[in-house]
Amino acid sequence: LVRQRMVERLARGGLREPAVVQAMHQVPRHAFVDPALVQQAYEDTALPIGHGQTISKPSVVGRMLELLHAGLQARSAGTLGRVLEIGTGCGYQTALLAQMSRQVVSIERIGALFDKAREHLSAWRLDHVRLVLGDGMLGHAPLAPYDTIVAAAGGDALPPAWLDQLAVGGRLVAPLAPGAGRGQVLVVIDRHAHGLVRTEHEAVHFVPLRSGTA
Ligand code: SAH
């Protein structure tokens, strides 16, 4: 019921896409946060998940999924197709992506969060989700190219591997600080047959993208 109310609030806030609304309705956000934070799980706030990281606000997660979905066009059977997620964190967004796609590869650089996400997602028997412990700045070449790439951490440049691993017809959504003195914005990159098209959207506040593993 509180989940229902969260989804209704998001819809009032502008979330329209039925596939996203349905996924957010299906995945219990409270099961991905610390027991002490369960009461706050359906408020529209970022919550700590340990190791200095946060699970993003539901409205921001919904917005990213909607941007990804809006880029679908030719992608397989009305889904996000094969997805690369950078920054698994607690696995909440991974579970949402799993509802909307054919396959999800999700990379996390912090071992303890990788373990936590695996535990959270084990309840779901998601055969089409692969969790990877590693540096997401390198993408995951063995399963490239991806129809959808989404990052939950932002740097001041997009790692070249992400663009290399984006399929023709595919879409990438990531937070990015595009210039000196400017904060993060959501950036969308579409790969067309003839090259990349970039658009910038609203300001956001994601944790920093870091290289290497921890
Ligand atoms: N979508 C996640 C949000 C987690 S916050 C959730 O639902 O919980 C972003 C995550 O990105 C953090 O866990 C952080 O450790 C991770 N991260 C940062 N840089 C990374 C990198 N280079 N490769 C993989 N993960 C990275």
XYZ file of C-alpha atoms and ligand atoms in Angstrom:
240
model
C 0.000 0.000 0.000
C 2.790 2.477 0.804
C 4.418 1.315 -2.402
C 1.188 2.044 -4.260
C 1.217 5.536 -2.762
C 4.838 6.072 -3.793
C 4.005 5.133 -7.376
C 0.960 7.425 -7.362
C 3.115 10.279 -6.079
C 5.641 9.648 -8.831
C 2.839 9.662 -11.393
C 1.638 13.013 -10.073
C 5.240 14.197 -10.349
C 5.170 13.418 -14.058
C 6.106 9.736 -14.391
C 3.983 8.514 -17.296
C 5.483 5.445 -18.936
C 3.376 2.377 -17.992
C 6.316 -0.043 -18.212
C 8.231 2.029 -15.648
C 5.220 2.521 -13.387
C 4.558 -1.219 -13.457
C 8.173 -2.117 -12.642
C 8.236 0.326 -9.709
C 5.023 -1.164 -8.510
C 6.449 -4.681 -8.603
C 9.802 -4.182 -6.901
C 9.715 -3.649 -3.109
C 12.257 -0.887 -2.441
C 12.199 -1.659 1.285
C 13.789 -5.059 0.659
C 16.901 -3.331 -0.698
C 17.649 -0.990 2.199
C 18.930 -1.454 5.728
C 16.213 -2.701 8.151
C 16.581 0.549 10.135
C 15.529 2.553 7.064
C 12.514 0.494 6.010
C 10.128 3.191 7.269
C 11.640 5.647 4.799
C 11.839 3.276 1.859
C 8.844 4.763 0.026
C 9.665 8.407 0.597
C 11.182 10.232 -2.312
C 14.643 10.483 -0.835
C 18.063 9.007 -1.432
C 19.059 6.603 1.364
C 22.481 5.444 2.580
C 23.446 1.895 1.590
C 26.850 1.887 3.339
C 30.384 2.528 2.105
C 29.556 6.179 1.459
C 27.064 5.268 -1.289
C 23.338 5.935 -1.656
C 20.333 4.372 -3.323
C 18.949 7.077 -5.632
C 15.631 8.860 -5.073
C 12.717 6.924 -6.631
C 11.782 9.941 -8.750
C 15.278 10.060 -10.252
C 15.332 6.300 -10.864
C 11.929 6.597 -12.546
C 13.103 9.498 -14.665
C 16.180 7.585 -15.867
C 14.123 4.507 -16.731
C 11.653 6.694 -18.586
C 14.433 8.338 -20.608
C 15.780 4.884 -21.452
C 12.360 3.589 -22.408
C 11.628 6.640 -24.548
C 14.656 5.808 -26.679
C 13.374 2.349 -27.528
C 12.201 2.556 -31.142
C 13.873 -0.384 -32.800
C 14.934 -2.139 -29.631
C 13.889 -5.724 -29.120
C 10.222 -6.445 -28.435
C 9.403 -3.244 -26.598
C 11.977 -3.888 -23.910
C 15.277 -2.277 -23.022
C 16.988 -5.248 -24.723
C 20.423 -6.046 -23.381
C 21.289 -3.641 -20.572
C 24.594 -2.607 -19.013
C 24.231 -0.966 -15.593
C 27.207 0.705 -13.928
C 26.902 1.000 -10.135
C 24.784 -1.904 -8.864
C 24.769 -0.510 -5.325
C 22.083 -2.331 -3.350
C 20.543 -3.768 -6.540
C 17.218 -1.889 -6.491
C 17.534 -0.360 -9.935
C 18.941 -3.655 -11.205
C 15.686 -5.354 -10.166
C 13.671 -2.673 -11.974
C 15.771 -3.023 -15.127
C 15.279 -6.788 -14.950
C 11.497 -6.279 -15.255
C 11.960 -4.248 -18.422
C 14.701 -6.026 -20.348
C 15.936 -9.199 -21.982
C 19.249 -9.286 -20.136
C 20.985 -7.133 -17.508
C 24.706 -6.981 -16.811
C 25.353 -4.878 -13.719
C 28.804 -3.861 -12.487
C 29.778 -2.736 -8.983
C 33.288 -1.796 -7.862
C 32.815 -2.229 -4.064
C 32.981 -5.876 -3.022
C 30.724 -5.496 0.029
C 27.955 -3.888 -2.058
C 28.352 -6.500 -4.775
C 27.728 -9.153 -2.080
C 24.765 -7.227 -0.699
C 23.164 -6.851 -4.120
C 23.640 -10.555 -4.823
C 21.887 -11.364 -1.572
C 19.008 -8.946 -2.283
C 18.515 -10.225 -5.806
C 18.779 -13.918 -4.923
C 15.132 -13.858 -3.815
C 14.122 -13.017 -7.378
C 15.623 -15.950 -9.319
C 16.657 -13.616 -12.085
C 18.364 -15.892 -14.576
C 18.806 -13.052 -17.021
C 20.731 -10.829 -14.588
C 24.493 -11.055 -14.311
C 26.269 -9.228 -11.481
C 29.905 -8.360 -12.078
C 32.474 -7.153 -9.512
C 34.792 -4.802 -11.351
C 35.504 -1.348 -12.693
C 32.434 -0.244 -14.600
C 34.420 2.457 -16.367
C 35.669 -0.364 -18.577
C 32.141 -1.562 -19.329
C 31.827 -5.307 -19.885
C 33.208 -6.190 -23.291
C 32.351 -9.929 -23.334
C 28.623 -9.242 -23.679
C 28.773 -6.005 -25.706
C 27.147 -4.355 -27.546
C 24.337 -3.127 -25.284
C 20.998 -1.677 -26.352
C 20.836 0.260 -23.101
C 23.581 1.616 -20.847
C 22.779 3.339 -17.561
C 25.149 4.699 -14.932
C 24.329 5.477 -11.295
C 27.581 7.367 -10.687
C 28.961 10.344 -12.569
C 32.337 11.702 -13.608
C 33.391 14.656 -15.718
C 33.685 12.634 -18.919
C 31.949 9.564 -20.307
C 34.326 6.566 -20.314
C 35.140 5.698 -23.950
C 34.327 2.016 -23.291
C 30.659 2.900 -22.709
C 30.365 4.560 -26.093
C 32.286 1.714 -27.763
C 29.906 -0.837 -26.212
C 26.674 0.988 -27.128
C 24.814 -0.761 -29.968
C 23.569 1.060 -33.042
C 20.025 2.121 -32.119
C 20.996 2.026 -28.448
C 20.702 4.677 -25.757
C 22.910 5.610 -22.811
C 21.752 7.667 -19.820
C 24.295 8.880 -17.267
C 24.975 11.698 -14.833
C 27.828 13.871 -16.063
C 29.501 17.096 -14.942
C 30.015 18.537 -18.409
C 32.239 21.488 -17.636
C 34.219 23.456 -15.110
C 32.030 24.963 -12.421
C 28.915 23.262 -13.690
C 27.185 20.628 -11.629
C 25.966 17.234 -12.817
C 23.238 16.880 -15.401
C 21.611 13.825 -16.923
C 23.072 13.176 -20.351
C 21.479 11.025 -23.035
C 23.559 9.568 -25.870
C 21.872 7.865 -28.808
C 23.921 5.851 -31.249
C 22.523 6.155 -34.753
C 23.962 4.424 -37.817
C 25.885 7.605 -38.586
C 27.163 8.519 -35.162
C 26.316 9.702 -31.671
C 23.705 12.295 -30.718
C 23.939 13.870 -27.275
C 21.273 15.737 -25.316
C 21.494 17.262 -21.841
C 18.661 17.195 -19.331
C 18.039 18.358 -15.756
C 20.535 18.808 -12.931
C 21.115 15.744 -10.720
C 23.286 14.702 -7.764
C 24.828 11.258 -8.102
C 27.832 9.831 -6.255
C 31.172 10.076 -8.057
C 32.293 7.512 -10.594
C 35.595 6.036 -9.394
C 38.022 3.789 -11.186
C 39.356 0.479 -9.890
C 37.758 -1.850 -7.368
C 37.497 -1.683 -3.568
N 21.431 2.101 -8.513
C 22.082 1.915 -7.244
C 22.741 3.212 -6.844
C 24.020 2.994 -6.115
S 25.026 4.438 -5.922
C 21.078 1.401 -6.231
O 19.909 1.199 -6.609
O 21.443 1.148 -5.090
C 26.201 4.231 -7.228
C 27.092 3.038 -7.149
O 28.068 3.174 -8.187
C 27.869 2.871 -5.853
O 27.555 1.624 -5.306
C 29.347 2.943 -6.294
O 30.182 2.074 -5.584
C 29.234 2.530 -7.753
N 30.345 2.911 -8.615
C 31.036 4.077 -8.662
N 31.990 4.021 -9.601
C 31.914 2.771 -10.169
C 32.645 2.084 -11.187
N 33.671 2.636 -11.836
N 32.269 0.822 -11.499
C 31.239 0.219 -10.855
N 30.522 0.805 -9.892
C 30.847 2.063 -9.544
